[in-house]
Coordinates of C-alpha atoms in Angstrom, one line a residue:
M1 CA 0.2 -0.1 0.2
R2 CA 1.7 3.2 -1.1
R3 CA 0.4 6.9 -1.5
E4 CA 1.3 8.2 -5.0
T5 CA 1.0 11.5 -6.6
S6 CA 0.0 12.0 -10.3
A7 CA -1.2 14.7 -12.5
R8 CA -4.9 15.8 -12.7
R9 CA -6.8 15.2 -15.9
D10 CA -7.3 18.4 -17.9
G11 CA -11.0 19.4 -17.2
W12 CA -11.3 16.8 -14.6
E13 CA -14.1 18.9 -12.8
E14 CA -16.2 18.7 -15.7
I15 CA -15.3 14.9 -16.2
I16 CA -16.4 13.9 -12.7
E17 CA -19.6 16.1 -12.9
S18 CA -20.6 14.3 -15.8
Q19 CA -20.3 11.0 -14.2
G20 CA -22.6 11.9 -11.3
L21 CA -20.1 13.7 -8.9
A22 CA -22.2 17.1 -9.2
Y23 CA -22.0 17.6 -5.4
H24 CA -18.4 17.6 -5.1
R25 CA -18.5 21.2 -4.7
T26 CA -21.5 21.7 -2.3
A27 CA -20.9 18.8 0.0
H28 CA -17.4 19.9 1.0
P29 CA -16.7 22.9 3.2
E30 CA -16.1 26.0 1.1
H31 CA -13.2 27.2 3.2
L32 CA -11.0 24.3 2.3
T33 CA -8.4 24.8 -0.7
R34 CA -8.2 20.9 -1.4
P35 CA -11.1 19.5 -3.7
Y36 CA -13.4 16.8 -2.4
W37 CA -12.3 14.6 -5.2
D38 CA -8.6 14.7 -5.4
E39 CA -7.0 12.6 -8.1
G40 CA -3.6 14.4 -7.8
V41 CA -3.0 11.5 -5.2
H42 CA -4.2 7.8 -5.3
Y43 CA -3.3 4.7 -3.4
S44 CA -1.7 1.6 -5.0
F45 CA -2.1 -2.0 -3.7
T46 CA -0.8 -5.2 -4.7
M47 CA -3.1 -8.0 -5.7
D48 CA -2.4 -10.1 -2.4
E49 CA -3.3 -7.1 -0.3
V50 CA -6.7 -6.7 -2.0
L51 CA -7.4 -10.4 -1.8
A52 CA -6.6 -10.3 1.9
L53 CA -8.6 -7.5 2.7
E54 CA -11.6 -8.9 0.7
S55 CA -11.5 -12.1 2.9
Q56 CA -11.3 -9.9 6.1
V57 CA -14.4 -8.0 4.9
D58 CA -16.2 -11.3 4.1
E59 CA -15.5 -12.4 7.5
L60 CA -16.5 -9.1 9.3
H61 CA -19.8 -9.1 7.4
G62 CA -20.6 -12.8 8.6
M63 CA -19.4 -11.9 12.1
C64 CA -21.8 -8.9 12.1
L65 CA -24.9 -11.1 10.9
E66 CA -24.1 -13.4 14.0
A67 CA -24.2 -10.4 16.1
V68 CA -27.6 -9.3 14.9
D69 CA -28.8 -12.9 15.9
H70 CA -27.2 -12.6 19.2
V71 CA -28.6 -9.3 19.9
I72 CA -32.1 -10.5 18.9
A73 CA -32.0 -13.7 20.9
H74 CA -31.1 -11.9 24.0
G75 CA -33.2 -8.8 23.6
R76 CA -30.5 -6.5 23.9
Y77 CA -32.4 -3.4 22.3
R78 CA -32.0 -1.0 25.1
D79 CA -28.1 -1.1 24.4
F80 CA -28.9 0.0 20.9
A81 CA -31.4 2.9 22.1
I82 CA -34.2 1.2 20.2
P83 CA -37.5 2.1 21.4
E84 CA -39.5 -0.7 23.3
W85 CA -42.5 -0.6 20.8
A86 CA -40.2 -1.0 17.7
A87 CA -38.2 -4.0 19.0
P88 CA -40.7 -6.9 18.2
E89 CA -40.7 -5.6 14.4
V90 CA -37.0 -5.3 14.4
E91 CA -37.0 -8.9 15.5
A92 CA -39.6 -9.8 12.7
S93 CA -37.9 -8.2 10.1
W94 CA -34.6 -10.3 11.0
R95 CA -36.7 -13.6 11.4
R96 CA -38.2 -13.0 7.9
R97 CA -34.7 -12.2 6.6
D98 CA -36.0 -9.1 4.8
P99 CA -33.6 -8.6 2.1
H100 CA -30.9 -6.0 2.2
V101 CA -28.7 -4.7 -0.7
Y102 CA -25.4 -2.9 0.4
G103 CA -23.2 -1.3 3.1
R104 CA -19.8 0.0 3.8
F105 CA -17.3 -0.9 6.5
D106 CA -14.9 1.9 7.5
L107 CA -11.3 0.3 8.3
R108 CA -8.1 1.3 9.6
Y109 CA -5.4 -0.1 7.4
D110 CA -1.8 0.6 7.1
G111 CA -0.5 -2.1 4.7
T112 CA 1.4 -4.2 7.4
G113 CA -1.2 -5.8 9.4
P114 CA -5.0 -6.9 9.6
A115 CA -7.4 -4.1 8.9
K116 CA -9.3 -2.9 12.0
L117 CA -13.0 -2.2 12.0
L118 CA -14.0 1.5 13.0
E119 CA -17.6 1.2 12.2
Y120 CA -20.4 -0.3 9.8
N121 CA -22.5 2.1 7.7
A122 CA -25.2 -0.4 6.8
D123 CA -28.3 1.5 6.6
T124 CA -27.3 4.9 4.8
P125 CA -23.9 4.6 3.4
T126 CA -22.7 7.3 0.8
S127 CA -19.7 8.0 -1.3
L128 CA -21.2 5.3 -3.7
V129 CA -21.0 7.2 -6.9
E130 CA -17.4 8.1 -6.3
T131 CA -16.4 4.7 -5.5
A132 CA -18.3 2.7 -8.3
L133 CA -18.2 5.0 -11.0
V134 CA -15.9 8.0 -10.8
Q135 CA -12.6 6.2 -9.6
W136 CA -13.3 3.6 -12.1
F137 CA -13.3 6.0 -15.3
W138 CA -10.3 7.7 -13.6
L139 CA -8.3 4.4 -13.5
K140 CA -9.2 3.7 -17.4
D141 CA -8.2 7.1 -18.3
V142 CA -4.9 7.4 -16.2
H143 CA -3.8 3.7 -15.5
P144 CA -5.5 1.5 -18.1
G145 CA -3.3 -1.4 -17.7
D146 CA -4.0 -1.6 -13.9
D147 CA -6.9 -3.0 -11.9
Q148 CA -9.1 -1.9 -9.1
W149 CA -11.0 -3.5 -6.4
N150 CA -14.3 -2.4 -7.6
S151 CA -17.2 -4.8 -8.9
V152 CA -19.8 -2.6 -6.9
H153 CA -21.8 -1.4 -10.1
E154 CA -22.2 -5.1 -11.6
R155 CA -22.9 -6.5 -8.2
L156 CA -25.6 -3.9 -7.4
I157 CA -27.3 -4.7 -10.6
D158 CA -27.1 -8.5 -9.9
R159 CA -28.5 -7.7 -6.4
W160 CA -31.6 -6.1 -7.7
K161 CA -32.2 -9.0 -10.0
E162 CA -32.0 -11.2 -6.8
L163 CA -34.5 -9.5 -4.7
P164 CA -38.0 -10.9 -4.3
L165 CA -39.9 -7.6 -5.0
Q166 CA -43.7 -7.1 -5.4
S167 CA -45.1 -5.8 -8.5
G168 CA -45.1 -2.3 -9.3
P169 CA -42.5 0.1 -9.6
A170 CA -39.6 0.5 -7.0
H171 CA -39.6 4.0 -5.5
F172 CA -36.2 5.9 -4.5
A173 CA -36.7 8.5 -2.0
W174 CA -34.3 11.3 -0.9
T175 CA -35.4 14.1 1.5
N176 CA -35.6 17.9 0.9
M177 CA -33.3 18.4 3.9
D178 CA -30.5 17.6 1.7
E179 CA -28.9 20.8 0.5
T180 CA -25.8 19.5 -1.1
G181 CA -27.3 17.1 -3.9
E182 CA -25.3 14.4 -2.4
E183 CA -28.3 12.2 -1.5
V184 CA -30.2 12.9 -4.8
M185 CA -27.3 12.0 -6.8
T186 CA -26.6 8.6 -4.7
L187 CA -30.3 7.5 -5.1
G188 CA -30.2 8.4 -8.6
Y189 CA -27.3 6.1 -9.2
L190 CA -29.1 3.3 -7.3
Q191 CA -32.1 3.8 -9.3
E192 CA -30.1 3.5 -12.3
T193 CA -28.6 0.4 -11.3
A194 CA -32.2 -0.9 -10.6
E195 CA -33.3 0.0 -13.9
Q196 CA -30.3 -1.8 -15.6
A197 CA -31.4 -4.9 -13.7
G198 CA -35.0 -4.5 -15.4
L199 CA -36.9 -2.8 -12.7
T200 CA -39.6 0.2 -13.2
T201 CA -38.6 2.9 -10.9
V202 CA -39.9 6.1 -9.5
A203 CA -38.0 9.1 -7.8
I204 CA -39.7 10.7 -5.0
A205 CA -39.0 12.9 -2.0
M206 CA -39.5 11.5 1.3
E207 CA -41.7 14.6 2.2
D208 CA -44.1 13.7 -0.6
I209 CA -45.0 10.2 0.5
G210 CA -48.4 9.9 2.0
W211 CA -50.3 7.8 4.0
D212 CA -53.7 5.9 2.7
A213 CA -55.4 5.5 6.1
A214 CA -58.1 3.4 4.6
G215 CA -55.6 0.9 2.6
L216 CA -53.1 1.3 5.5
R217 CA -50.3 1.6 2.8
F218 CA -47.7 4.3 2.0
V219 CA -48.8 6.0 -1.6
D220 CA -46.8 8.3 -3.9
M221 CA -48.0 11.6 -5.5
E222 CA -50.2 9.8 -7.7
R223 CA -51.6 7.6 -5.1
R224 CA -49.9 4.6 -6.3
V225 CA -49.1 2.0 -3.6
I226 CA -45.5 2.0 -2.5
R227 CA -44.2 -1.7 -2.4
T228 CA -40.7 -1.2 -2.5
L229 CA -38.8 1.7 -1.2
C230 CA -34.9 2.6 -1.4
K231 CA -34.2 5.5 1.1
L232 CA -31.2 7.1 2.4
Y233 CA -33.3 8.4 5.5
P234 CA -32.0 6.7 8.6
W235 CA -34.1 4.3 10.5
E236 CA -33.5 6.1 13.6
W237 CA -34.9 9.3 12.2
A238 CA -37.9 7.3 10.5
V239 CA -38.8 5.6 14.0
A240 CA -39.0 9.2 15.6
D241 CA -41.3 10.6 12.7
P242 CA -44.9 11.2 13.3
F243 CA -45.5 8.2 10.7
G244 CA -42.7 6.1 12.2
P245 CA -45.2 3.3 13.8
Q246 CA -46.8 2.8 10.2
A247 CA -43.3 2.5 8.7
V248 CA -42.0 0.0 11.5
R249 CA -45.2 -2.1 11.6
G250 CA -45.9 -2.1 7.8
Q251 CA -42.5 -3.9 7.0
V252 CA -44.3 -7.1 6.0
S253 CA -46.3 -5.3 3.4
M254 CA -43.3 -3.7 1.6
T255 CA -39.8 -4.0 0.9
W256 CA -37.6 -1.5 2.7
V257 CA -34.0 -0.9 1.5
E258 CA -32.3 -1.1 3.7
P259 CA -34.4 -3.2 6.0
L260 CA -35.5 -2.5 9.5
W261 CA -33.0 -5.1 11.1
K262 CA -30.2 -2.9 9.8
M263 CA -30.8 -0.6 12.7
L264 CA -28.7 -3.3 14.6
L265 CA -25.8 -2.8 12.2
S266 CA -25.7 0.9 11.5
N267 CA -25.4 1.7 15.5
K268 CA -22.1 1.5 17.0
A269 CA -23.2 -0.5 19.9
L270 CA -22.6 -3.2 17.5
L271 CA -18.7 -2.9 18.1
A272 CA -19.3 -3.6 21.8
V273 CA -21.3 -6.6 20.8
L274 CA -18.6 -7.8 18.3
W275 CA -15.8 -7.4 21.0
E276 CA -17.9 -9.6 23.4
M277 CA -18.6 -12.1 20.7
Y278 CA -15.1 -12.3 19.3
P279 CA -12.6 -11.2 22.0
G280 CA -9.1 -10.4 20.5
H281 CA -10.3 -10.9 17.1
P282 CA -7.3 -9.6 14.8
N283 CA -9.9 -7.3 12.7
L284 CA -11.6 -5.7 15.9
L285 CA -10.7 -3.0 18.4
P286 CA -11.7 -3.3 22.1
A287 CA -15.0 -1.7 22.5
Y288 CA -17.5 -1.4 25.5
L289 CA -20.7 0.2 26.4
D290 CA -20.1 0.8 30.3
G291 CA -17.0 3.1 29.9
P292 CA -13.5 2.6 28.7
R293 CA -12.4 0.5 31.3
D294 CA -8.7 -0.4 31.1
L295 CA -8.2 1.4 27.7
T296 CA -5.0 3.6 27.9
S297 CA -6.3 5.4 24.8
H298 CA -10.0 5.5 23.6
I299 CA -12.4 7.0 21.3
E300 CA -16.0 7.8 22.7
K301 CA -18.5 7.5 19.7
P302 CA -22.2 8.2 19.9
L303 CA -24.3 5.4 18.9
L304 CA -26.0 7.1 16.4
G305 CA -23.6 9.7 15.4
R306 CA -22.8 10.8 11.7
E307 CA -19.9 12.4 9.7
G308 CA -17.3 12.2 12.8
A309 CA -19.4 14.5 15.0
S310 CA -19.5 14.5 19.0
M311 CA -16.5 12.4 19.3
R312 CA -13.9 12.6 22.0
I313 CA -10.5 10.9 21.8
V314 CA -8.6 10.4 25.0
T315 CA -5.0 9.4 25.1
P316 CA -2.2 9.8 27.7
G317 CA -1.4 13.0 25.6
G318 CA -4.8 14.9 26.1
V319 CA -8.3 14.9 25.1
E320 CA -9.6 16.0 21.5
R321 CA -13.3 16.6 20.6
T322 CA -15.4 17.1 17.6
A323 CA -18.3 19.5 17.5
G324 CA -22.0 18.1 17.4
E325 CA -25.4 17.4 19.1
Y326 CA -25.3 13.3 19.1
G327 CA -24.7 11.5 22.1
A328 CA -28.3 11.7 24.1
E329 CA -28.8 7.8 22.8
G330 CA -25.3 6.8 24.6
Y331 CA -21.9 6.0 23.6
V332 CA -19.3 3.2 22.7
Y333 CA -15.8 3.4 24.1
Q334 CA -13.4 1.9 21.6
G335 CA -9.9 1.5 21.7
F336 CA -8.1 4.3 20.0
Q337 CA -5.5 3.8 17.2
A338 CA -4.7 6.7 15.0
L339 CA -5.2 6.3 11.5
P340 CA -1.9 5.7 9.5
D341 CA 0.2 8.8 8.3
F342 CA 0.9 8.9 4.8
D343 CA 2.9 12.2 4.0
G344 CA 0.8 13.9 6.5
W345 CA -2.7 12.4 5.4
R346 CA -4.5 9.8 6.9
P347 CA -6.7 7.5 4.9
V348 CA -9.7 5.4 6.0
L349 CA -10.6 2.5 3.8
G350 CA -14.3 2.3 2.9
A351 CA -14.8 -1.3 1.9
W352 CA -18.3 -2.1 0.3
V353 CA -20.4 -4.9 0.6
V354 CA -23.2 -5.9 -1.8
G355 CA -25.6 -8.7 -0.8
D356 CA -23.2 -10.7 1.5
E357 CA -20.0 -10.4 -0.5
A358 CA -17.2 -7.8 -0.5
A359 CA -17.5 -5.6 -3.6
G360 CA -15.1 -2.7 -3.8
L361 CA -12.9 0.1 -2.0
G362 CA -13.1 3.8 -1.7
I363 CA -10.8 5.7 0.3
R364 CA -11.4 9.2 2.3
E365 CA -8.2 11.2 3.6
T366 CA -8.1 13.5 6.4
S367 CA -5.2 15.5 8.0
G368 CA -6.8 15.0 11.5
L369 CA -7.4 12.0 13.5
I370 CA -11.3 11.8 12.6
T371 CA -12.9 11.4 9.1
D372 CA -15.6 14.0 8.8
D373 CA -17.2 16.3 6.0
S374 CA -13.7 17.8 5.5
S375 CA -12.1 14.7 4.2
S376 CA -11.4 14.2 0.7
F377 CA -12.0 11.1 -1.5
V378 CA -9.0 9.7 -3.5
P379 CA -8.9 6.8 -6.1
H380 CA -6.9 3.9 -6.0
R381 CA -5.6 1.2 -8.2
I382 CA -4.1 -2.3 -8.0
V383 CA -0.7 -2.7 -9.6
L384 CA -0.3 -5.5 -12.2

């Protein structure tokens, strides 16, 4: 694993915007001089490294599914801040094995040892367009003789074909709260992969979804029953909405992407459960729900935090915090290992899972210790 520099393509901004990364300006803080998409650098890997990472991601995903089974078998919903009234439906969703499509592991990896799980973005993962499309076209333009860990696009199409969906169009819903356009473009890309799989699709805003009280079903603006809904709206938000009970209890009558049981994988309490079940596992960091215990360095993560907000790093050298309003739901205390330093920049590997198989890699870099909305996405290649 090496960090390398290369010349940017002429007109790179127009190129990536034409490929769907229209939000690379709006989703990145304006005061930053470094662009969100930075093809002036990239990471190179050997095939052996990628094959090893792929195997580790497959194992981690299997462990996470075992953790869901464990949480449900032992009724540990309170550890995940899941309301008592919603717990039976989470369990029912898991017992039915409501189908899932995709997720993204965030990993610490320095090229010298096993990857370490930082979190699992299993409900509303982003950076999909840049991973599946933009960096692939960069590779074809700049390093056409090399390869890339990237079968995300093909696997998404195959996954849509596998889903046991009801008749009628599949709806893809964004929220009007998204001011950057990232959510719209990500859902637009997912919608495109579904159409390539042969599905009929409809785009809709979450705010435009209605409730048919007589039919007890969600409907779109044309009063068509919504039987399949793909959303980038976190389940914890949906549960707290006025129509949350209808969404939670209506699971059996429609397909949600992602399903309700994914609440247990997108919650950072998962990290502590994994450590309980697999203590000392080489791909895990110690993690606890009741405090840092004997950890000399740890990071406190809100169970439902996003974009690196509301975190606190405690080391013998001091304390570092990030701003934010998360944490009322509780925290997990995870052993802290600083992200590896490559020329003053620290990468986080975003390893994608489609269905139940590892599918590809996206990398974000930050100059600090926590990856947040100021990080940049950089491409990668496998040197052949």
